Amino acid sequence: MRIDLRSDTITRPTQEMLEAMMQAEVGDDVYKEDPSVNALEEKVANMFGKDQALFFPSGSMANQTAIKLHTHPGEQLIADQYAHVYNYEGGGVSFNSGVSCKLLSGHRGMITADQVLSAINPPDFYHSALTSLVCIENTTNKGGGACYDFEEIKNIKQVCQEHNLGYHLDGARLWNALVAKNEEAIEYGKVFDTISVCLSKGLGAPVGSLLVGDNEIMNDAIRVRKTLGGAMRQVGYLAAAGIYALDHNYDRLEEDHKKAKELGAVLMDLSFVKKVEPIETNIIIFTIDEDADNFISLMAKKDIHFYGMGQGKLRFVTHLDYTQQKHEYFLEELMSFTF
Ligand SMILES: Cc1ncc(COP(=O)(O)O)c(C=O)c1O
């Protein structure tokens, strides 16, 4: 049995999702004439209580668009050192927006309001880059699916307001945080200027992300998306998958979190496991006493796949296609594993 815990992005559409896609009404979305895309954008904008949502082919493009909207070339954004926008978007912050990053050493990918405050360059000190944006991630990817305390999110907002900084949330896995912490999207909409969310991670859609925000900042988003080559035509087939994912796969994220915690509990009992980081959502990060690459290749021989994250860290990510049957099989394999 193949077990693939490399990422929650590897899921394939179910038969039901494919049927929803087949039945989608479509039109030319470059002319804003695709009813399925329009419906998805309206649905997500309403969830967050924002004026607009715009459909994107990827989370990276949604984040990069947000950064472009919030900044001018030469300016600086503040983010955690693990931030996806800095580490895994191909240097897009500098390539697309001409912006530098001030990286903070946070806790599991999460930064505090005090850290943000001390990282802001004085606006009248013209020798340094003008700080114009704070980007945070919830849940954190490289931080192991950790969820922010909402109070800290609001504290950072306060700093942003006092210092005239934009506030963007990379919410690729915000759905996981909302489910894990029993929070509402609308509360996040009140705090952030822009939020990107992904349909193609835990929700199991094949493609698609959205950027939400109010008119003032979002009116230019469609032009930036065009510039980045992200305007698509009859893309309602993908939007229909996204609507299906939101309607059917949101509450079940709890199952992924439960499986992740069960995996963590088994890992902790294994003699060769050194440390398992706290598990809040669907990402498990752990270290072992043995060679991490060797563990990955021995498991791969059993058709069990996961990634190393450098510095000896290993990662499992649970998801929609990691069924209960696969879970039980994998737990057994782990418990009986020897080097
Ligand atoms: C935290 C975070 N932000 C953004 C993205 C980008 O998403 P995409 O792969 O759709 O560009 C990812 C992808 O895994 C992610 O983990």
mmCIF file of C-alpha atoms and ligand atoms in Angstrom:
data_model
loop_
_atom_site.group_PDB
_atom_site.id
_atom_site.type_symbol
_atom_site.label_atom_id
_atom_site.label_comp_id
_atom_site.label_asym_id
_atom_site.label_seq_id
_atom_site.Cartn_x
_atom_site.Cartn_y
_atom_site.Cartn_z
ATOM 1 C CA MET A 1 0.000 0.000 0.000
ATOM 2 C CA ARG A 2 1.464 3.396 -0.973
ATOM 3 C CA ILE A 3 1.660 5.920 1.862
ATOM 4 C CA ASP A 4 2.435 9.472 0.783
ATOM 5 C CA LEU A 5 2.874 11.946 3.603
ATOM 6 C CA ARG A 6 5.142 14.351 1.726
ATOM 7 C CA SER A 7 2.524 17.093 1.651
ATOM 8 C CA ASP A 8 -1.211 17.779 1.775
ATOM 9 C CA THR A 9 -0.869 19.145 -1.769
ATOM 10 C CA ILE A 10 -0.642 15.675 -3.304
ATOM 11 C CA THR A 11 -4.368 14.854 -3.059
ATOM 12 C CA ARG A 12 -6.354 14.032 -6.198
ATOM 13 C CA PRO A 13 -9.958 15.057 -6.782
ATOM 14 C CA THR A 14 -12.542 12.504 -5.675
ATOM 15 C CA GLN A 15 -15.229 11.227 -8.041
ATOM 16 C CA GLU A 16 -17.766 13.603 -6.426
ATOM 17 C CA MET A 17 -15.443 16.564 -6.860
ATOM 18 C CA LEU A 18 -14.817 15.622 -10.498
ATOM 19 C CA GLU A 19 -18.569 15.481 -11.083
ATOM 20 C CA ALA A 20 -18.989 18.957 -9.583
ATOM 21 C CA MET A 21 -16.242 20.148 -11.928
ATOM 22 C CA MET A 22 -17.867 18.501 -14.961
ATOM 23 C CA GLN A 23 -21.132 20.244 -14.234
ATOM 24 C CA ALA A 24 -19.582 23.687 -13.735
ATOM 25 C CA GLU A 25 -21.003 26.598 -15.660
ATOM 26 C CA VAL A 26 -18.088 28.459 -17.163
ATOM 27 C CA GLY A 27 -17.284 31.646 -19.044
ATOM 28 C CA ASP A 28 -14.285 33.834 -19.754
ATOM 29 C CA ASP A 29 -12.903 34.845 -16.381
ATOM 30 C CA VAL A 30 -10.558 37.399 -17.952
ATOM 31 C CA TYR A 31 -13.803 39.247 -18.779
ATOM 32 C CA LYS A 32 -15.120 38.310 -15.291
ATOM 33 C CA GLU A 33 -17.803 36.253 -17.077
ATOM 34 C CA ASP A 34 -17.248 32.912 -15.377
ATOM 35 C CA PRO A 35 -20.215 32.275 -13.068
ATOM 36 C CA SER A 36 -18.420 29.572 -11.091
ATOM 37 C CA VAL A 37 -15.393 31.750 -10.394
ATOM 38 C CA ASN A 38 -17.660 34.670 -9.511
ATOM 39 C CA ALA A 39 -19.613 32.445 -7.110
ATOM 40 C CA LEU A 40 -16.425 31.157 -5.438
ATOM 41 C CA GLU A 41 -15.013 34.674 -5.085
ATOM 42 C CA GLU A 42 -18.243 35.929 -3.558
ATOM 43 C CA LYS A 43 -18.440 32.970 -1.206
ATOM 44 C CA VAL A 44 -14.898 33.448 0.098
ATOM 45 C CA ALA A 45 -15.189 37.242 0.338
ATOM 46 C CA ASN A 46 -18.326 36.740 2.442
ATOM 47 C CA MET A 47 -16.641 34.195 4.688
ATOM 48 C CA PHE A 48 -14.064 36.825 5.618
ATOM 49 C CA GLY A 49 -16.439 39.800 5.532
ATOM 50 C CA LYS A 50 -14.255 41.484 2.915
ATOM 51 C CA ASP A 51 -15.333 43.428 -0.184
ATOM 52 C CA GLN A 52 -13.501 41.242 -2.694
ATOM 53 C CA ALA A 53 -11.856 37.911 -3.268
ATOM 54 C CA LEU A 54 -9.827 37.098 -6.378
ATOM 55 C CA PHE A 55 -9.097 33.590 -7.673
ATOM 56 C CA PHE A 56 -5.445 32.669 -8.311
ATOM 57 C CA PRO A 57 -3.755 29.619 -9.791
ATOM 58 C CA SER A 58 -1.484 29.306 -6.738
ATOM 59 C CA GLY A 59 -0.938 30.438 -3.193
ATOM 60 C CA SER A 60 2.435 31.812 -4.177
ATOM 61 C CA MET A 61 0.879 34.087 -6.783
ATOM 62 C CA ALA A 62 -1.758 35.279 -4.306
ATOM 63 C CA ASN A 63 0.960 36.092 -1.741
ATOM 64 C CA GLN A 64 3.170 37.779 -4.310
ATOM 65 C CA THR A 65 0.254 39.879 -5.507
ATOM 66 C CA ALA A 66 -0.498 40.941 -1.938
ATOM 67 C CA ILE A 67 3.128 41.956 -1.400
ATOM 68 C CA LYS A 68 3.071 43.972 -4.620
ATOM 69 C CA LEU A 69 -0.146 45.713 -3.563
ATOM 70 C CA HIS A 70 1.229 46.683 -0.143
ATOM 71 C CA THR A 71 4.693 47.876 -1.111
ATOM 72 C CA HIS A 72 6.848 49.985 -3.440
ATOM 73 C CA PRO A 73 10.289 48.968 -4.764
ATOM 74 C CA GLY A 74 13.042 49.574 -2.214
ATOM 75 C CA GLU A 75 10.783 48.998 0.766
ATOM 76 C CA GLN A 76 11.004 46.215 3.321
ATOM 77 C CA LEU A 77 8.636 43.659 4.759
ATOM 78 C CA ILE A 78 8.855 41.915 8.091
ATOM 79 C CA ALA A 79 8.357 38.141 8.341
ATOM 80 C CA ASP A 80 9.531 35.123 10.273
ATOM 81 C CA GLN A 81 12.732 33.485 9.035
ATOM 82 C CA TYR A 82 10.714 30.368 8.100
ATOM 83 C CA ALA A 83 8.155 32.315 6.053
ATOM 84 C CA HIS A 84 6.989 30.683 2.832
ATOM 85 C CA VAL A 85 6.969 34.079 1.088
ATOM 86 C CA TYR A 86 10.704 34.368 1.759
ATOM 87 C CA ASN A 87 11.885 30.765 1.471
ATOM 88 C CA TYR A 88 9.743 29.063 -1.123
ATOM 89 C CA GLU A 89 8.391 31.579 -3.603
ATOM 90 C CA GLY A 90 11.442 31.701 -5.832
ATOM 91 C CA GLY A 91 12.735 35.008 -4.517
ATOM 92 C CA GLY A 92 9.539 36.605 -5.797
ATOM 93 C CA VAL A 93 9.556 39.260 -3.078
ATOM 94 C CA SER A 94 12.614 40.859 -4.676
ATOM 95 C CA PHE A 95 11.891 39.774 -8.260
ATOM 96 C CA ASN A 96 8.280 40.954 -8.413
ATOM 97 C CA SER A 97 8.205 43.793 -5.922
ATOM 98 C CA GLY A 98 11.815 44.931 -5.467
ATOM 99 C CA VAL A 99 11.334 44.527 -1.745
ATOM 100 C CA SER A 100 13.713 43.169 0.917
ATOM 101 C CA CYS A 101 12.762 41.048 3.922
ATOM 102 C CA LYS A 102 13.647 41.638 7.534
ATOM 103 C CA LEU A 103 13.507 38.162 8.966
ATOM 104 C CA LEU A 104 12.744 37.527 12.606
ATOM 105 C CA SER A 105 13.646 34.524 14.663
ATOM 106 C CA GLY A 106 10.219 33.511 15.885
ATOM 107 C CA HIS A 107 8.858 30.495 17.678
ATOM 108 C CA ARG A 108 7.850 27.694 15.273
ATOM 109 C CA GLY A 109 7.435 30.213 12.483
ATOM 110 C CA MET A 110 5.416 32.656 14.572
ATOM 111 C CA ILE A 111 6.512 36.167 15.507
ATOM 112 C CA THR A 112 5.332 38.510 18.247
ATOM 113 C CA ALA A 113 4.152 42.108 18.266
ATOM 114 C CA ASP A 114 7.240 43.102 20.310
ATOM 115 C CA GLN A 115 9.523 41.543 17.710
ATOM 116 C CA VAL A 116 7.703 43.365 14.921
ATOM 117 C CA LEU A 117 7.924 46.645 16.793
ATOM 118 C CA SER A 118 11.672 46.375 17.226
ATOM 119 C CA ALA A 119 12.173 45.407 13.548
ATOM 120 C CA ILE A 120 10.543 48.518 12.072
ATOM 121 C CA ASN A 121 13.062 50.873 10.500
ATOM 122 C CA PRO A 122 12.489 54.483 11.651
ATOM 123 C CA PRO A 123 10.595 56.068 8.743
ATOM 124 C CA ASP A 124 12.585 59.316 8.891
ATOM 125 C CA PHE A 125 15.957 57.485 8.806
ATOM 126 C CA TYR A 126 16.409 57.583 5.052
ATOM 127 C CA HIS A 127 19.515 55.360 5.084
ATOM 128 C CA SER A 128 17.447 52.244 5.669
ATOM 129 C CA ALA A 129 14.627 50.684 3.708
ATOM 130 C CA LEU A 130 11.143 51.915 4.554
ATOM 131 C CA THR A 131 9.224 49.228 6.396
ATOM 132 C CA SER A 132 5.798 48.926 4.838
ATOM 133 C CA LEU A 133 4.381 45.432 5.443
ATOM 134 C CA VAL A 134 4.156 42.612 7.955
ATOM 135 C CA CYS A 135 3.486 39.090 6.622
ATOM 136 C CA ILE A 136 2.592 36.277 8.949
ATOM 137 C CA GLU A 137 1.657 32.658 8.254
ATOM 138 C CA ASN A 138 -1.109 30.655 9.954
ATOM 139 C CA THR A 139 -0.732 27.755 10.261
ATOM 140 C CA THR A 140 3.026 27.803 9.784
ATOM 141 C CA ASN A 141 4.399 25.331 7.281
ATOM 142 C CA LYS A 142 8.052 25.090 8.263
ATOM 143 C CA GLY A 143 7.022 25.728 11.861
ATOM 144 C CA GLY A 144 5.143 22.423 11.872
ATOM 145 C CA GLY A 145 1.501 23.421 11.468
ATOM 146 C CA ALA A 146 1.622 25.684 14.522
ATOM 147 C CA CYS A 147 -1.319 28.048 15.103
ATOM 148 C CA TYR A 148 -1.036 31.618 16.273
ATOM 149 C CA ASP A 149 -2.755 32.780 19.409
ATOM 150 C CA PHE A 150 -5.395 35.175 18.033
ATOM 151 C CA GLU A 151 -4.553 37.735 20.746
ATOM 152 C CA GLU A 152 -1.007 37.962 19.377
ATOM 153 C CA ILE A 153 -2.396 38.403 15.863
ATOM 154 C CA LYS A 154 -4.377 41.376 17.190
ATOM 155 C CA ASN A 155 -1.338 42.747 19.025
ATOM 156 C CA ILE A 156 0.618 42.714 15.768
ATOM 157 C CA LYS A 157 -2.297 44.495 14.087
ATOM 158 C CA GLN A 158 -2.056 47.227 16.702
ATOM 159 C CA VAL A 159 1.632 47.736 15.866
ATOM 160 C CA CYS A 160 0.808 47.797 12.140
ATOM 161 C CA GLN A 161 -1.852 50.440 12.702
ATOM 162 C CA GLU A 162 0.376 52.605 14.843
ATOM 163 C CA HIS A 163 3.212 52.454 12.296
ATOM 164 C CA ASN A 164 1.204 52.594 9.108
ATOM 165 C CA LEU A 165 2.164 49.086 7.941
ATOM 166 C CA GLY A 166 0.119 46.738 5.780
ATOM 167 C CA TYR A 167 -0.793 43.417 7.367
ATOM 168 C CA HIS A 168 -0.950 40.298 5.181
ATOM 169 C CA LEU A 169 -1.767 36.756 6.231
ATOM 170 C CA ASP A 170 -0.395 33.826 4.269
ATOM 171 C CA GLY A 171 -3.327 31.583 5.089
ATOM 172 C CA ALA A 172 -2.435 28.661 2.844
ATOM 173 C CA ARG A 173 -3.514 26.451 5.780
ATOM 174 C CA LEU A 174 -5.696 28.929 7.608
ATOM 175 C CA TRP A 175 -8.576 26.441 7.368
ATOM 176 C CA ASN A 176 -6.586 24.037 9.552
ATOM 177 C CA ALA A 177 -6.034 26.741 12.160
ATOM 178 C CA LEU A 178 -9.722 27.719 12.140
ATOM 179 C CA VAL A 179 -10.790 24.120 12.691
ATOM 180 C CA ALA A 180 -8.101 23.368 15.294
ATOM 181 C CA LYS A 181 -8.758 26.514 17.325
ATOM 182 C CA ASN A 182 -12.488 26.716 16.683
ATOM 183 C CA GLU A 183 -12.126 30.209 15.213
ATOM 184 C CA GLU A 184 -14.145 32.077 12.575
ATOM 185 C CA ALA A 185 -12.850 33.368 9.244
ATOM 186 C CA ILE A 186 -14.806 36.586 9.764
ATOM 187 C CA GLU A 187 -12.650 37.469 12.798
ATOM 188 C CA TYR A 188 -9.544 37.153 10.649
ATOM 189 C CA GLY A 189 -11.148 39.365 8.018
ATOM 190 C CA LYS A 190 -11.514 42.121 10.630
ATOM 191 C CA VAL A 191 -7.803 42.109 11.452
ATOM 192 C CA PHE A 192 -5.882 41.634 8.200
ATOM 193 C CA ASP A 193 -5.729 43.933 5.179
ATOM 194 C CA THR A 194 -5.225 40.955 2.878
ATOM 195 C CA ILE A 195 -5.433 37.198 3.349
ATOM 196 C CA SER A 196 -4.431 34.454 0.920
ATOM 197 C CA VAL A 197 -6.095 31.066 1.300
ATOM 198 C CA CYS A 198 -5.474 27.810 -0.561
ATOM 199 C CA LEU A 199 -8.024 25.279 -1.782
ATOM 200 C CA SER A 200 -5.340 22.850 -2.910
ATOM 201 C CA LYS A 201 -3.909 21.860 0.479
ATOM 202 C CA GLY A 202 -6.046 20.236 3.182
ATOM 203 C CA LEU A 203 -9.293 20.947 1.335
ATOM 204 C CA GLY A 204 -8.263 18.634 -1.486
ATOM 205 C CA ALA A 205 -8.983 20.738 -4.589
ATOM 206 C CA PRO A 206 -6.504 20.201 -7.412
ATOM 207 C CA VAL A 207 -5.682 23.890 -7.966
ATOM 208 C CA GLY A 208 -6.573 27.287 -6.632
ATOM 209 C CA SER A 209 -6.092 30.019 -4.092
ATOM 210 C CA LEU A 210 -7.819 33.289 -3.338
ATOM 211 C CA LEU A 211 -6.707 36.667 -2.106
ATOM 212 C CA VAL A 212 -9.268 38.599 -0.054
ATOM 213 C CA GLY A 213 -9.320 42.231 0.985
ATOM 214 C CA ASP A 214 -11.347 45.414 0.835
ATOM 215 C CA ASN A 215 -11.823 47.468 -2.329
ATOM 216 C CA GLU A 216 -9.171 50.039 -1.507
ATOM 217 C CA ILE A 217 -6.331 47.531 -1.710
ATOM 218 C CA MET A 218 -7.941 44.918 -3.969
ATOM 219 C CA ASN A 219 -8.961 47.151 -6.866
ATOM 220 C CA ASP A 220 -5.469 46.778 -8.337
ATOM 221 C CA ALA A 221 -5.158 43.056 -7.587
ATOM 222 C CA ILE A 222 -6.621 42.005 -10.917
ATOM 223 C CA ARG A 223 -4.022 44.085 -12.777
ATOM 224 C CA VAL A 224 -1.157 42.596 -10.736
ATOM 225 C CA ARG A 225 -2.532 39.114 -11.364
ATOM 226 C CA LYS A 226 -2.591 39.887 -15.086
ATOM 227 C CA THR A 227 1.007 41.115 -14.948
ATOM 228 C CA LEU A 228 2.068 37.889 -13.265
ATOM 229 C CA GLY A 229 0.307 35.879 -15.974
ATOM 230 C CA GLY A 230 -2.386 34.581 -13.657
ATOM 231 C CA ALA A 231 -5.508 35.656 -15.562
ATOM 232 C CA MET A 232 -7.221 32.497 -16.841
ATOM 233 C CA ARG A 233 -10.182 31.882 -19.121
ATOM 234 C CA GLN A 234 -12.811 29.126 -18.488
ATOM 235 C CA VAL A 235 -11.386 28.438 -15.076
ATOM 236 C CA GLY A 236 -14.767 27.774 -13.508
ATOM 237 C CA TYR A 237 -13.986 24.055 -13.690
ATOM 238 C CA LEU A 238 -11.361 24.674 -11.032
ATOM 239 C CA ALA A 239 -13.513 27.105 -9.076
ATOM 240 C CA ALA A 240 -16.231 24.428 -8.926
ATOM 241 C CA ALA A 241 -13.700 22.077 -7.318
ATOM 242 C CA GLY A 242 -12.947 24.825 -4.812
ATOM 243 C CA ILE A 243 -16.620 25.349 -3.968
ATOM 244 C CA TYR A 244 -17.031 21.602 -3.548
ATOM 245 C CA ALA A 245 -13.929 21.493 -1.318
ATOM 246 C CA LEU A 246 -15.186 24.274 0.935
ATOM 247 C CA ASP A 247 -18.637 22.701 1.222
ATOM 248 C CA HIS A 248 -17.498 19.115 1.813
ATOM 249 C CA ASN A 249 -13.929 18.956 3.046
ATOM 250 C CA TYR A 250 -13.702 21.729 5.630
ATOM 251 C CA ASP A 251 -15.025 20.026 8.770
ATOM 252 C CA ARG A 252 -13.154 16.826 8.040
ATOM 253 C CA LEU A 253 -9.804 18.582 8.547
ATOM 254 C CA GLU A 254 -10.340 17.537 12.154
ATOM 255 C CA GLU A 255 -9.698 13.935 11.025
ATOM 256 C CA ASP A 256 -6.311 14.892 9.586
ATOM 257 C CA HIS A 257 -5.420 16.560 12.881
ATOM 258 C CA LYS A 258 -6.490 13.480 14.849
ATOM 259 C CA LYS A 259 -4.397 11.185 12.656
ATOM 260 C CA ALA A 260 -1.420 13.534 13.023
ATOM 261 C CA LYS A 261 -1.685 13.390 16.812
ATOM 262 C CA GLU A 262 -1.926 9.590 16.718
ATOM 263 C CA LEU A 263 1.172 9.416 14.533
ATOM 264 C CA GLY A 264 2.956 11.719 16.960
ATOM 265 C CA ALA A 265 2.043 9.493 19.895
ATOM 266 C CA VAL A 266 3.441 6.416 18.125
ATOM 267 C CA LEU A 267 6.607 8.277 17.112
ATOM 268 C CA MET A 268 7.226 9.333 20.693
ATOM 269 C CA ASP A 269 7.304 5.684 21.766
ATOM 270 C CA LEU A 270 9.891 4.658 19.159
ATOM 271 C CA SER A 271 13.369 4.139 20.571
ATOM 272 C CA PHE A 272 15.125 5.928 17.683
ATOM 273 C CA VAL A 273 12.942 9.060 17.783
ATOM 274 C CA LYS A 274 14.663 11.919 19.584
ATOM 275 C CA LYS A 275 11.998 14.613 19.600
ATOM 276 C CA VAL A 276 8.510 15.188 18.239
ATOM 277 C CA GLU A 277 7.463 18.821 17.999
ATOM 278 C CA PRO A 278 4.021 19.732 19.386
ATOM 279 C CA ILE A 279 1.258 18.740 16.952
ATOM 280 C CA GLU A 280 -1.619 21.184 16.553
ATOM 281 C CA THR A 281 -2.857 20.476 13.039
ATOM 282 C CA ASN A 282 -1.819 18.157 10.188
ATOM 283 C CA ILE A 283 1.963 18.583 10.194
ATOM 284 C CA ILE A 284 4.326 16.465 12.269
ATOM 285 C CA ILE A 285 7.976 17.443 12.608
ATOM 286 C CA PHE A 286 10.386 15.165 14.397
ATOM 287 C CA THR A 287 14.052 14.270 14.714
ATOM 288 C CA ILE A 288 15.670 10.860 15.099
ATOM 289 C CA ASP A 289 18.937 9.542 16.537
ATOM 290 C CA GLU A 290 19.726 7.748 13.262
ATOM 291 C CA ASP A 291 20.604 9.216 9.866
ATOM 292 C CA ALA A 292 17.466 10.972 8.598
ATOM 293 C CA ASP A 293 18.190 10.323 4.893
ATOM 294 C CA ASN A 294 18.679 6.637 5.591
ATOM 295 C CA PHE A 295 15.294 6.494 7.345
ATOM 296 C CA ILE A 296 13.655 8.204 4.362
ATOM 297 C CA SER A 297 15.173 5.741 1.883
ATOM 298 C CA LEU A 298 14.423 2.649 3.978
ATOM 299 C CA MET A 299 10.812 3.757 4.247
ATOM 300 C CA ALA A 300 10.664 4.602 0.534
ATOM 301 C CA LYS A 301 11.564 0.964 -0.166
ATOM 302 C CA LYS A 302 8.341 0.075 1.638
ATOM 303 C CA ASP A 303 6.503 2.616 -0.576
ATOM 304 C CA ILE A 304 6.159 5.027 2.357
ATOM 305 C CA HIS A 305 7.122 8.562 1.440
ATOM 306 C CA PHE A 306 7.862 11.732 3.393
ATOM 307 C CA TYR A 307 10.342 14.580 3.302
ATOM 308 C CA GLY A 308 13.319 15.710 5.291
ATOM 309 C CA MET A 309 13.418 19.411 6.117
ATOM 310 C CA GLY A 310 17.157 19.862 6.645
ATOM 311 C CA GLN A 311 18.945 20.036 9.996
ATOM 312 C CA GLY A 312 17.965 16.394 10.592
ATOM 313 C CA LYS A 313 14.254 17.239 10.765
ATOM 314 C CA LEU A 314 11.647 14.945 9.214
ATOM 315 C CA ARG A 315 8.074 15.803 8.305
ATOM 316 C CA PHE A 316 4.806 13.931 7.850
ATOM 317 C CA VAL A 317 1.725 15.756 6.553
ATOM 318 C CA THR A 318 -1.693 14.106 6.863
ATOM 319 C CA HIS A 319 -4.397 14.803 4.286
ATOM 320 C CA LEU A 320 -7.594 13.736 2.559
ATOM 321 C CA ASP A 321 -6.012 10.839 0.645
ATOM 322 C CA TYR A 322 -4.392 9.419 3.774
ATOM 323 C CA THR A 323 -7.334 7.217 4.643
ATOM 324 C CA GLN A 324 -8.072 5.444 7.917
ATOM 325 C CA GLN A 325 -6.956 2.178 6.308
ATOM 326 C CA LYS A 326 -3.633 3.687 5.262
ATOM 327 C CA HIS A 327 -3.270 5.251 8.684
ATOM 328 C CA GLU A 328 -3.692 1.936 10.500
ATOM 329 C CA TYR A 329 -1.279 0.218 8.118
ATOM 330 C CA PHE A 330 1.323 2.960 8.554
ATOM 331 C CA LEU A 331 1.036 2.947 12.361
ATOM 332 C CA GLU A 332 1.775 -0.800 12.298
ATOM 333 C CA GLU A 333 4.733 -0.285 9.946
ATOM 334 C CA LEU A 334 6.153 2.418 12.193
ATOM 335 C CA MET A 335 5.758 0.368 15.369
ATOM 336 C CA SER A 336 7.548 -2.610 13.842
ATOM 337 C CA PHE A 337 10.285 -0.610 12.073
ATOM 338 C CA THR A 338 13.924 -1.374 12.816
ATOM 339 C CA PHE A 339 17.088 0.008 11.246
HETATM 340 C C1 LIG B 1 2.482 28.425 4.028
HETATM 341 C C2 LIG B 1 2.374 28.351 2.548
HETATM 342 N N1 LIG B 1 2.137 29.462 1.850
HETATM 343 C C3 LIG B 1 2.004 29.450 0.518
HETATM 344 C C4 LIG B 1 2.126 28.288 -0.185
HETATM 345 C C5 LIG B 1 2.061 28.363 -1.684
HETATM 346 O O1 LIG B 1 1.102 27.619 -2.268
HETATM 347 P P1 LIG B 1 1.248 27.144 -3.805
HETATM 348 O O2 LIG B 1 2.028 25.894 -3.755
HETATM 349 O O3 LIG B 1 -0.164 26.979 -4.241
HETATM 350 O O4 LIG B 1 1.947 28.236 -4.547
HETATM 351 C C6 LIG B 1 2.386 27.092 0.479
HETATM 352 C C7 LIG B 1 2.533 25.822 -0.257
HETATM 353 O O5 LIG B 1 2.761 24.758 0.281
HETATM 354 C C8 LIG B 1 2.515 27.120 1.887
HETATM 355 O O6 LIG B 1 2.797 26.019 2.597
#
